[in-house]
Coordinates of C-alpha atoms in Angstrom, one line a residue:
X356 CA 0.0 0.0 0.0
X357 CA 1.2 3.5 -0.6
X358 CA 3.1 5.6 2.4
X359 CA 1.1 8.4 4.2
X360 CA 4.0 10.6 5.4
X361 CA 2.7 13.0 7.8
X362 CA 1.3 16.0 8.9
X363 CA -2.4 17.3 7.8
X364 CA -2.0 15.6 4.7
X365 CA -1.7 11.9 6.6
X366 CA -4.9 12.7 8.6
X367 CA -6.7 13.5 5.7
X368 CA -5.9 10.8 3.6
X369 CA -6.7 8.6 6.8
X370 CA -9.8 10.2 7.0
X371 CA -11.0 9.0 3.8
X372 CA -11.1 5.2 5.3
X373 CA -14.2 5.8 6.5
X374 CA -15.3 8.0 3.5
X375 CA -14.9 4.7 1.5
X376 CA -16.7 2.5 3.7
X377 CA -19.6 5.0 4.1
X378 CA -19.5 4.5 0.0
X379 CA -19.3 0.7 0.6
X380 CA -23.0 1.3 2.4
X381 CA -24.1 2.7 -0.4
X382 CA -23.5 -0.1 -2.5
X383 CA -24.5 -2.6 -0.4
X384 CA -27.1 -0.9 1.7
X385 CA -28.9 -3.6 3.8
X386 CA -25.5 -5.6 5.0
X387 CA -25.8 -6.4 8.2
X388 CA -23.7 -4.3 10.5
X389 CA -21.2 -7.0 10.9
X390 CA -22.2 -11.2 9.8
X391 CA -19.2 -12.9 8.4
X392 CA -17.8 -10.2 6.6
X393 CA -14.4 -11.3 6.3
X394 CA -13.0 -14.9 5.4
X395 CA -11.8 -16.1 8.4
X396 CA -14.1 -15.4 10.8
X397 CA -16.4 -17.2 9.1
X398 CA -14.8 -20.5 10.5
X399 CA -15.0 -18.7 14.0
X400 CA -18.6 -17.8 14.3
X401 CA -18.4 -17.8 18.3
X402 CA -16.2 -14.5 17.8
X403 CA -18.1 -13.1 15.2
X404 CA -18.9 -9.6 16.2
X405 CA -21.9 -8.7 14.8
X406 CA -23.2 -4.8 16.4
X407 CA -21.5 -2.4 18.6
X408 CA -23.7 0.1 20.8
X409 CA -22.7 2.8 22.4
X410 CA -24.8 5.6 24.3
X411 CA -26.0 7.2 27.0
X412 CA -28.5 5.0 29.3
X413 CA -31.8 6.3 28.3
X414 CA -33.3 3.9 31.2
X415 CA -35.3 6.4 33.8
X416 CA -33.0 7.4 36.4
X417 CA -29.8 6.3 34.1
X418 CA -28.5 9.1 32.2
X419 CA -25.7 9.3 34.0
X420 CA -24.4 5.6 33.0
X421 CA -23.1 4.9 29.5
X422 CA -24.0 1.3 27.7
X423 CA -21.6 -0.6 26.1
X424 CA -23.1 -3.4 24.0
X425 CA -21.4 -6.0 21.9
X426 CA -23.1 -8.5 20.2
X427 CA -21.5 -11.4 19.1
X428 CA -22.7 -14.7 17.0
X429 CA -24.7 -13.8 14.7
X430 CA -27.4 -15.1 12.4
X431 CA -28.6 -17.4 15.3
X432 CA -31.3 -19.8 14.7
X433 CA -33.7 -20.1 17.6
X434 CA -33.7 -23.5 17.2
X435 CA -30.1 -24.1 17.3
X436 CA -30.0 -27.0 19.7
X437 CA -28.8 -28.7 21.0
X438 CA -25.9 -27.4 21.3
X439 CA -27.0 -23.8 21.4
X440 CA -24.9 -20.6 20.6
X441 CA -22.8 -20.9 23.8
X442 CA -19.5 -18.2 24.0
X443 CA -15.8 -19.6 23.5
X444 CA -13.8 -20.6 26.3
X445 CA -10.3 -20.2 24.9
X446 CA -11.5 -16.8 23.2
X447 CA -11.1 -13.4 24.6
X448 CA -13.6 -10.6 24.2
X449 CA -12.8 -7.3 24.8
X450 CA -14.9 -4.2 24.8
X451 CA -11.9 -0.6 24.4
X452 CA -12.6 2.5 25.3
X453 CA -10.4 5.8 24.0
X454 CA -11.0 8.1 26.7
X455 CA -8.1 10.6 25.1
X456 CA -9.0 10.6 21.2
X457 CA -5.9 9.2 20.2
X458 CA -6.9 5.9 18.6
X459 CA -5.6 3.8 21.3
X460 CA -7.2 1.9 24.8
X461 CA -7.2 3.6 27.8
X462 CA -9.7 1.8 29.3
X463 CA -10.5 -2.4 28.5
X464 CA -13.2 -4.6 29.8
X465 CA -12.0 -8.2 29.4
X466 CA -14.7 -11.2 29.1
X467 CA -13.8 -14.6 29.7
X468 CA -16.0 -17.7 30.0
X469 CA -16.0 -21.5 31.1
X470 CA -18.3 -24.0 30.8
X471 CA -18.8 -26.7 33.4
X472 CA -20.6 -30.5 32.4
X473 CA -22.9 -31.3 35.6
X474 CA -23.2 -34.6 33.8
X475 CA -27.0 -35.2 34.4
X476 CA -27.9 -38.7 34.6
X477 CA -30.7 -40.9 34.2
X478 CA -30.5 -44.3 36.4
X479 CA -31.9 -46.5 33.5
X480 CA -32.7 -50.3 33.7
X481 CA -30.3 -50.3 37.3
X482 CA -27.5 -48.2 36.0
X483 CA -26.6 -44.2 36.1
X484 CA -26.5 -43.1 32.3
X485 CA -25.6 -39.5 31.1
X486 CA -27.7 -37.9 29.4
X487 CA -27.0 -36.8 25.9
X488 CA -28.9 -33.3 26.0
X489 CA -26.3 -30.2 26.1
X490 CA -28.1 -28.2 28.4
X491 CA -31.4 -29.1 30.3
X492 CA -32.3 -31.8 32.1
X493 CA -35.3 -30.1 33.5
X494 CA -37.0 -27.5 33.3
X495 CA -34.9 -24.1 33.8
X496 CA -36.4 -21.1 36.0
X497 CA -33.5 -19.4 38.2
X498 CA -29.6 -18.7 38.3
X499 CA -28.0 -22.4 37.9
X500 CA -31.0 -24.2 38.6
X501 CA -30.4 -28.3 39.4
X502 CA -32.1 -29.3 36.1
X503 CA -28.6 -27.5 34.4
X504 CA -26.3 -29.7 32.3
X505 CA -23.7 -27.3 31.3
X506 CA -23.5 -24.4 33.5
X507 CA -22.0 -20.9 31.2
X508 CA -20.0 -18.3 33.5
X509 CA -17.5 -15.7 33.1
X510 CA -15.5 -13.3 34.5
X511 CA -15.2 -9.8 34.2
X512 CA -11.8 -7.7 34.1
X513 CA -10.8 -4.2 33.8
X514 CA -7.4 -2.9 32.6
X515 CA -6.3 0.5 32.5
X516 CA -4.1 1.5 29.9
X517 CA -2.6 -0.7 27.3
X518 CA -5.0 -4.5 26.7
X519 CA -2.2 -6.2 27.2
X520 CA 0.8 -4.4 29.5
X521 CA -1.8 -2.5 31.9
X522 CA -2.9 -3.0 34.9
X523 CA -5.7 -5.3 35.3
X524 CA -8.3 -5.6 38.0
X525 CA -11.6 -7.9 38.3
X526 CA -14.9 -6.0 38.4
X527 CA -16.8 -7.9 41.2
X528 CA -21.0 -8.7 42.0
X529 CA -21.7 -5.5 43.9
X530 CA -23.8 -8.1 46.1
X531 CA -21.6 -11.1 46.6
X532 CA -18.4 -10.1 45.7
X533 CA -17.7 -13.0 43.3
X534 CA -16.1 -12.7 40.4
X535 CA -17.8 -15.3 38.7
X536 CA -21.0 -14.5 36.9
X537 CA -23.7 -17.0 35.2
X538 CA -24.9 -16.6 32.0
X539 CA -28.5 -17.4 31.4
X540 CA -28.8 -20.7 28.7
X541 CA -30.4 -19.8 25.1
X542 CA -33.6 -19.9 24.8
X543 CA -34.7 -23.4 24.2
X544 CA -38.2 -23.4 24.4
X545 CA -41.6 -22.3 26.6
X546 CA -41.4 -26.0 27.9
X547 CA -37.5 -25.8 28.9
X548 CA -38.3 -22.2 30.2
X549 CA -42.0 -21.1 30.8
X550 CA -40.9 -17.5 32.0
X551 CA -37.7 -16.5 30.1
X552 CA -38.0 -12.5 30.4
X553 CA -38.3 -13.3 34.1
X554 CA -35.1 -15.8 33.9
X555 CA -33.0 -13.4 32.2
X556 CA -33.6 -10.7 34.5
X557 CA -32.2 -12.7 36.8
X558 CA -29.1 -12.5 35.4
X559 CA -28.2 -9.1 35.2
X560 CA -25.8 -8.2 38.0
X561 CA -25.3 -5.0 40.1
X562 CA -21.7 -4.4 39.6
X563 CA -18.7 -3.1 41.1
X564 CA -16.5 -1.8 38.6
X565 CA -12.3 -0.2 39.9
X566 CA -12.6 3.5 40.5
X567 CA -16.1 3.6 40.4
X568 CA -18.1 5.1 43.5
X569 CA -21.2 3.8 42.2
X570 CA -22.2 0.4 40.7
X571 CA -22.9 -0.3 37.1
X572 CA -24.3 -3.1 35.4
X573 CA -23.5 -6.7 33.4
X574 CA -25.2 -8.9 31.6
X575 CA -24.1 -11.3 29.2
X576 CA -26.7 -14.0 27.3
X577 CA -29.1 -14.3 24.4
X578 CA -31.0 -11.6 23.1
X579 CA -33.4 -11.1 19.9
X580 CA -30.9 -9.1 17.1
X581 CA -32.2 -5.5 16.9
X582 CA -30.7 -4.9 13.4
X583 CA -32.8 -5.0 10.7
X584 CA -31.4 -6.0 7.2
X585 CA -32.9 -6.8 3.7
X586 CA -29.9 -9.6 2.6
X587 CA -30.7 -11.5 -0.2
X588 CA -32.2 -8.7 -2.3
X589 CA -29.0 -6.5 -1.6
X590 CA -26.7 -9.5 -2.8
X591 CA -28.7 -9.7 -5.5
X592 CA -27.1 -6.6 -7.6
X593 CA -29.2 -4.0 -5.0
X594 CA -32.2 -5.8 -6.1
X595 CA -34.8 -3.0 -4.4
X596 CA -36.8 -0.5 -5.3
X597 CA -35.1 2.2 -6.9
X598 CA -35.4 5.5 -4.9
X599 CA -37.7 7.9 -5.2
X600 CA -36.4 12.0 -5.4
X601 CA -39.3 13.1 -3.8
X602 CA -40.3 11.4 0.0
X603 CA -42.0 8.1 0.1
X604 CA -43.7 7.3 3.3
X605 CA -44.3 3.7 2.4
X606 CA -40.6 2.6 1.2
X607 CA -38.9 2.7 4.3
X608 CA -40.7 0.3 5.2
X609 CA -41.2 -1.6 1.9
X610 CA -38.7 -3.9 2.5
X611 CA -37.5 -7.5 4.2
X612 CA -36.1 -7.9 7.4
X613 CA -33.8 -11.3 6.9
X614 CA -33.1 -10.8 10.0
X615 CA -36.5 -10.7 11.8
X616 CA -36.4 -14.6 13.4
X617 CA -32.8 -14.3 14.3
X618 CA -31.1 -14.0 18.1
X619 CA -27.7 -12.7 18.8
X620 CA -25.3 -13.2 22.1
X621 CA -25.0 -9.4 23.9
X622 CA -22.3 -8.9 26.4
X623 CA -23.4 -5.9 27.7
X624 CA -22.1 -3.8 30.5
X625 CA -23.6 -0.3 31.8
X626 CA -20.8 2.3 33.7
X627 CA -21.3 5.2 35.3
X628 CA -20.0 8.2 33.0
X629 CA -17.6 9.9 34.9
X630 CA -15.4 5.9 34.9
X631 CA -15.0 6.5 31.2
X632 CA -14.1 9.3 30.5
X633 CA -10.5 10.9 32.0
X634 CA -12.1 13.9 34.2
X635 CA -10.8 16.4 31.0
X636 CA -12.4 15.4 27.7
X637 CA -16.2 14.6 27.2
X638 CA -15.9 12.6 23.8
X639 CA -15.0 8.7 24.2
X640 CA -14.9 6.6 21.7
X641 CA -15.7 3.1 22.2
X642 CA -14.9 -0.5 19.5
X643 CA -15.2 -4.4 20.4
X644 CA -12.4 -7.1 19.5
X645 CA -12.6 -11.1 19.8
X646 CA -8.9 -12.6 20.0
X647 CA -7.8 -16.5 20.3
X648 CA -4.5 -17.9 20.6
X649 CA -2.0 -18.1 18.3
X650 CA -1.6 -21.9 18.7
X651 CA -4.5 -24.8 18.6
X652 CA -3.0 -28.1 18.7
X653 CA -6.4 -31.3 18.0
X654 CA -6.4 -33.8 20.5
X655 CA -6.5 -37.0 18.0
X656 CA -8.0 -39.2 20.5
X657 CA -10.9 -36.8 22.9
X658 CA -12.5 -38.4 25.7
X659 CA -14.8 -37.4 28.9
X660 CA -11.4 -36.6 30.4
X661 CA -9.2 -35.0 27.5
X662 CA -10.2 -32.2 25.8
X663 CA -11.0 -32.0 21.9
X664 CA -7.9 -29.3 21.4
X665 CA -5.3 -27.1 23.5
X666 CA -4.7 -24.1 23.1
X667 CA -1.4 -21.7 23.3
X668 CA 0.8 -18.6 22.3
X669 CA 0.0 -15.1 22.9
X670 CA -3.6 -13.7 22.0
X671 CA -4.1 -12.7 18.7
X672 CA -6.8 -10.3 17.3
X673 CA -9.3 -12.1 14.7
X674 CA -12.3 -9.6 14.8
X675 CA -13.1 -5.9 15.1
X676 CA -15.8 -3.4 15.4
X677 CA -16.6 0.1 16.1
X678 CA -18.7 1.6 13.4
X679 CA -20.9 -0.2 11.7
X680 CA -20.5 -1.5 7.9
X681 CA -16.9 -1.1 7.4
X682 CA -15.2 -4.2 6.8
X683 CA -18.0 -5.8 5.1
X684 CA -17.9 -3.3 2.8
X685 CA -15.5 -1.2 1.9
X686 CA -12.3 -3.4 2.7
X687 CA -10.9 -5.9 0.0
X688 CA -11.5 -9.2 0.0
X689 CA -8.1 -9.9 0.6
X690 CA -7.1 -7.4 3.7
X691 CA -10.8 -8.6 5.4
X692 CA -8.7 -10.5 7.9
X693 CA -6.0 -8.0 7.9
X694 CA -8.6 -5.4 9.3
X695 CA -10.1 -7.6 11.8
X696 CA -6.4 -7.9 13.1
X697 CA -5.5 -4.0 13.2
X698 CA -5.8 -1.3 15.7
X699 CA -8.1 1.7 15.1
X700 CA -4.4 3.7 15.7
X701 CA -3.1 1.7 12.3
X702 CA -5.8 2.4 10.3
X703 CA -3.6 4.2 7.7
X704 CA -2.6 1.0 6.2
X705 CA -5.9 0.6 4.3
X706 CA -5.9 3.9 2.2
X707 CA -5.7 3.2 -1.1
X708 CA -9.1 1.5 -0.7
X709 CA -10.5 4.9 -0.2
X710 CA -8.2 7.5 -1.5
X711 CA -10.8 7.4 -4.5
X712 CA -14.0 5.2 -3.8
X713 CA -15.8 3.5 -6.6
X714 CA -19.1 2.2 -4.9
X715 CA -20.7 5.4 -4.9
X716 CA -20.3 5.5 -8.7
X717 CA -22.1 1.8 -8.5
X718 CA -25.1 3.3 -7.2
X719 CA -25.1 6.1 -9.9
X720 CA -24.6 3.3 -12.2
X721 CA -27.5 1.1 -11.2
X722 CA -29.9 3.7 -10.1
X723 CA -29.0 6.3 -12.5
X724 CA -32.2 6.3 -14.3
X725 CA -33.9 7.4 -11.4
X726 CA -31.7 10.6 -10.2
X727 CA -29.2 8.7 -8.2
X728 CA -25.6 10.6 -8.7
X729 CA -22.9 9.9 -6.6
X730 CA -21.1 12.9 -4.8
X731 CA -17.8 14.8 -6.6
X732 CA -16.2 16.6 -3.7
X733 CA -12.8 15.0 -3.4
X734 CA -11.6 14.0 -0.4
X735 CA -15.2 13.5 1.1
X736 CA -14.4 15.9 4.1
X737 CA -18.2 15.8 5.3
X738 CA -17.8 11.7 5.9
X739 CA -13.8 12.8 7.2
X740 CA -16.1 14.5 10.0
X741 CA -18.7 11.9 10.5
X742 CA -16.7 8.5 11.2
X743 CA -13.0 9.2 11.6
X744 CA -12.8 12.4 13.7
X745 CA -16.6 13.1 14.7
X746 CA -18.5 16.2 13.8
X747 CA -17.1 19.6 15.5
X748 CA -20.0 20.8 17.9
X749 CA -21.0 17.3 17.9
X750 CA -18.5 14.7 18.5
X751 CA -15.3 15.6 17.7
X752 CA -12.9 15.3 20.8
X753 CA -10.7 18.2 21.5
X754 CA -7.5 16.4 20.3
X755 CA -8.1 13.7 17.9
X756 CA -6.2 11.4 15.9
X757 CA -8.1 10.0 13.1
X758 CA -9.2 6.2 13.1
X759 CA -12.3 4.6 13.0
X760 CA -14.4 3.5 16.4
X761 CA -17.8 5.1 17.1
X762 CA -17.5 8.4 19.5
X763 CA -20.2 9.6 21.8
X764 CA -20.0 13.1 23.3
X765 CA -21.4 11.9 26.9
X766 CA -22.7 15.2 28.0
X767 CA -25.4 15.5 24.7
X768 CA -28.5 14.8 26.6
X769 CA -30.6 11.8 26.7
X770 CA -33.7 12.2 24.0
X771 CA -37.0 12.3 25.2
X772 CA -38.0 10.8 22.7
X773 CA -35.7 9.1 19.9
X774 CA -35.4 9.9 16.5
X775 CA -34.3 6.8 14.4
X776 CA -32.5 9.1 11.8
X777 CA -29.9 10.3 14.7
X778 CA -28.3 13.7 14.3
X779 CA -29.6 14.3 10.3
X780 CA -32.6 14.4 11.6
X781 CA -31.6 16.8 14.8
X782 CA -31.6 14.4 17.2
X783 CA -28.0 14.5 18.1
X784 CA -27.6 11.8 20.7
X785 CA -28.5 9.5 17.9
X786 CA -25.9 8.1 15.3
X787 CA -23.5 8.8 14.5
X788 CA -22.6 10.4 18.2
X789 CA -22.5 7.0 19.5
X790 CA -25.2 4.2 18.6
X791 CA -28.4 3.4 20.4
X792 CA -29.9 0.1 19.5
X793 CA -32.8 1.9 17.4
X794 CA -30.8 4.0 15.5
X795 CA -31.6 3.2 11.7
X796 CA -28.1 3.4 10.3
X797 CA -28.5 1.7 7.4
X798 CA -30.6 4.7 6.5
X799 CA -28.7 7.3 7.8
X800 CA -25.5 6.3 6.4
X801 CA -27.1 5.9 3.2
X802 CA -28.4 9.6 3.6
X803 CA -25.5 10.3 4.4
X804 CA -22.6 9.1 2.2
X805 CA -24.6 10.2 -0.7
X806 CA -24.3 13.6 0.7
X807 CA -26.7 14.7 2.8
X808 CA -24.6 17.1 5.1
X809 CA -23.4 18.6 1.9
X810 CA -27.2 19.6 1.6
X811 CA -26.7 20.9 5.2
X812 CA -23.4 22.5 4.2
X813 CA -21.7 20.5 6.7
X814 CA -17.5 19.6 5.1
X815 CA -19.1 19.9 1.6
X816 CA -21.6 22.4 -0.4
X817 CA -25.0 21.5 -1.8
X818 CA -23.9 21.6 -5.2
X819 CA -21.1 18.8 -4.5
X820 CA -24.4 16.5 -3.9
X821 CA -26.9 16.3 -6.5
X822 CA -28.6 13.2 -4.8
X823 CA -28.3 14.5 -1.1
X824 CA -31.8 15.3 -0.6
X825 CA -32.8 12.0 -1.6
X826 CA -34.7 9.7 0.9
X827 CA -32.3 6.7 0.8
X828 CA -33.8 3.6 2.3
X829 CA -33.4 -0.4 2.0
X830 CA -36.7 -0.6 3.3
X831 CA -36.2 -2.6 6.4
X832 CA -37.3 -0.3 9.2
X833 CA -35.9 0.4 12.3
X834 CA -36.9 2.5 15.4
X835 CA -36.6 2.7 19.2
X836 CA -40.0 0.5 19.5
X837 CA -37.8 -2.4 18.1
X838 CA -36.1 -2.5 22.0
X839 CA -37.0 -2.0 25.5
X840 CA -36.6 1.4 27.5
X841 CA -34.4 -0.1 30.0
X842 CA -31.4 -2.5 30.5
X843 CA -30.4 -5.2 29.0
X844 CA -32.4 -2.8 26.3
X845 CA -32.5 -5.6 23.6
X846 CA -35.1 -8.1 22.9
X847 CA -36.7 -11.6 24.7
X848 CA -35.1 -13.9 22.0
X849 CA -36.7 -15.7 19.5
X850 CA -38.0 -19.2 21.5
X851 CA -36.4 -22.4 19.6
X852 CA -39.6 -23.9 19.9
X853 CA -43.6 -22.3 20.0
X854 CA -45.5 -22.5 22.9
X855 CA -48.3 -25.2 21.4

């Protein structure tokens, strides 16, 4: 790839990373945010990351907690069993926080689970037999309830500074002290669990997290996947409805949601505000990585006592996320795994990607008939704004470097009532200043990379943006109804089987 020197000229050039992958939306508008995107991680799905959230607790009585929420596993059928969606144990999930606008972690909450076989047995004909269900031998109502084959916990722990090198300490149950939590089993069925909203809730721990004076929140398990996405048609060469130049009430919604029957795994944790951010600078910004080891060595000969592989070597980064839609589509094919390995402080390495993006001209291509022309103002300093440095007024930390990871400014107030077109639509604690769960941004980026803050003269002029005013839309609709109003904030899952 070519050399970015220095200077103003680097950051620039940097900043048109996320220019290009705001132009990868528009060619590809209903990805989801983040489902095998790249070709290695598709062998991994357990550290798939599929969403990151970001934003201020809109909970009543919250708003002075942040949420962090990382969703993982995606594309989960309900009836997955019956082994079920369970996390890795020899993976690492990490949720980083820049607290300084530098592009690095200062800040690192560090996931790690274990699963323990209760070996259930049934005495059968005079002898004790195990039973070959993963997960329930009975039916399931409370935190590791006796009918429990294969009891999921994890731990929790903070390090300050850098992931690897800082200093680590273990966020703690604000009631017990452990430092072992349970995470609540997938939702197998109304017959497994008869009450599972009720059994979740059970699992979301009063926290104490180092430095804090008040307690936060945690809660790791299954939860119904809040995006919305229109797949198959979008693989199929955009195959929707062209869009319209004057506003259609109906197509935002005229679309499929491929996504509708699906559940996701959420680690989620909520913080009080003042632990993020460094007592100096307001604007965070926040990204989620996966890592395994670098060695896996396959037991040839696995038993009841000998695991089916070890694993060794130093932790190695296989997926990344901060904003949503980049690596799916905007990065090659052939650097995909090369991004899921970087740092959002390295991010200069994937330039030429950007430096003059093509996908916009796609969508002029295949929707020209209908008005569709793709923006000319060269570098896109309006996207520079949005995704690498956040907006000024907005967003935009007081010393930034430019990288990509989603930023909220944690003194914009909490909306009374949400606008699922974020800060285009004057709702700025929306996308893109950080990411609330019903935040359409899909749409908005759409809007958005085909130039609607040149309409608002916002990096760019109206003239550099002959399609900015249009409506953009994959028609798979998204608002805040689509979640709850209060923590975990995502969905009951989708039940593997139907109440009868």
């Amino acid at each position: 790839m070519r050399q970015v020197t220095s200077g103003f000229s680097q950051k620039i050039l940097l900043a048109v990373v996320t220019a290009g992958s705001l132009s990868g939306i528009a060619s590809l508008p209903a990805q989801a945010s983040s489902h095998r995107e790249a070709p290695f991680i598709t062998r991994h799905p357990k550290v798939d990351a599929a969403d990151f959230y970001m934003f201020r607790s809109y909970e009543a009585n919250r708003s002075a907690f942040t949420t962090l929420i990382a969703n993982y596993s995606p594309l989960q059928d309900a009836y997955g069993g019956p082994n079920y969606f369970s996390m890795d144990p020899d993976a690492l999930y990490e949720i980083h926080i820049d607290n300084v606008g530098d592009g690095k972690e200062h800040l690192t909450f560090q996931f790690r689970f274990s699963n323990t076989n209760n070996d259930a047995q049934f005495t059968v004909g005079g002898k004790k037999v195990s039973i070959p269900l993963v997960i329930n031998g009975g039916a399931i109502d409370g935190v590791n309830p006796a009918g429990l084959n294969v009891r999921e916990t994890y731990t929790v722990t903070m390090v300050t500074g850098d992931r690897r090198t800082g200093t680590r300490q273990a966020v703690t149950n604000a009631t017990t002290g452990s430092t072992t939590f349970d995470k609540p089993v997938d939702y197998i069925g109304n017959k497994s669990i008869p009450d599972y909203a009720g059994y979740a809730a059970k699992h979301v721990f009063a926290v104490n997290i180092p430095g804090c004076a008040t307690p936060g929140k945690v809660f790791v398990g299954q939860r119904k996947d809040p995006f919305v996405v229109n797949l198959g048609e979008t693989f199929d060469l955009i195959n929707i409805k062209a869009p319209a130049t004057a506003f259609d009430p109906n197509a935002e919604k005229a679309g499929h949601d491929d996504l509708a029957m699906k559940n996701v795994t959420a680690i989620e944790m909520e913080v009080p505000t003042t632990c993020l951010t460094n007592g100096k600078e307001a604007v965070i910004g926040g990204w989620t990585t996966a890592s395994l080891r670098q060695g896996r060595a396959i037991n040839p000969t696995p038993s009841s006592t000998g695991a089916a592989s070890k694993e060794g070597g130093a932790w190695t980064q296989v997926s990344r996320l901060g904003m949503p839609l980049v690596n799916e589509v905007v990065i090659g094919l052939k650097d995909k795994d090369q991004f899921n390995h970087s740092k959002p402080s390295g991010d200069a390495q994937f330039i030429n990607y950007v430096t003059n993006p093509t996908l916009p001209a796609l969508v002029e291509v295949l929707f020209g008939s209908a008005g569709v022309k793709a923006p000319t103002n060269f570098p896109r300093n309006d996207l520079v704004a949005t995704f690498l440095t956040g907006i000024k007024g907005v967003n935009q930390p007081a010393t930034v470097t430019p990288s990509e990871m989603l930023r909220l400014n944690t003194t914009t107030p909490v909306s009374a009532t949400q606008n699922r077109l974020g800060v285009i639509a004057g709702d700025s604690a929306g996308f893109p200043n950080g990411r609330r769960p019903g935040d359409d941004v899909v749409d908005i980026a759409l809007r958005v990379v085909m130039g609607r803050l040149c309409v608002l003269s916002i990096g760019c002029v109206p003239a550099d943006a002959p399609a900015g005013s249009i409506d953009f839309t994959d028609g798979a609709y998204l608002d805040s109804s689509f979640t709850d109003n209060a923590f975990p904030y995502l969905k009951t899952p989708v039940a593997g089987a139907l109440k009868r």
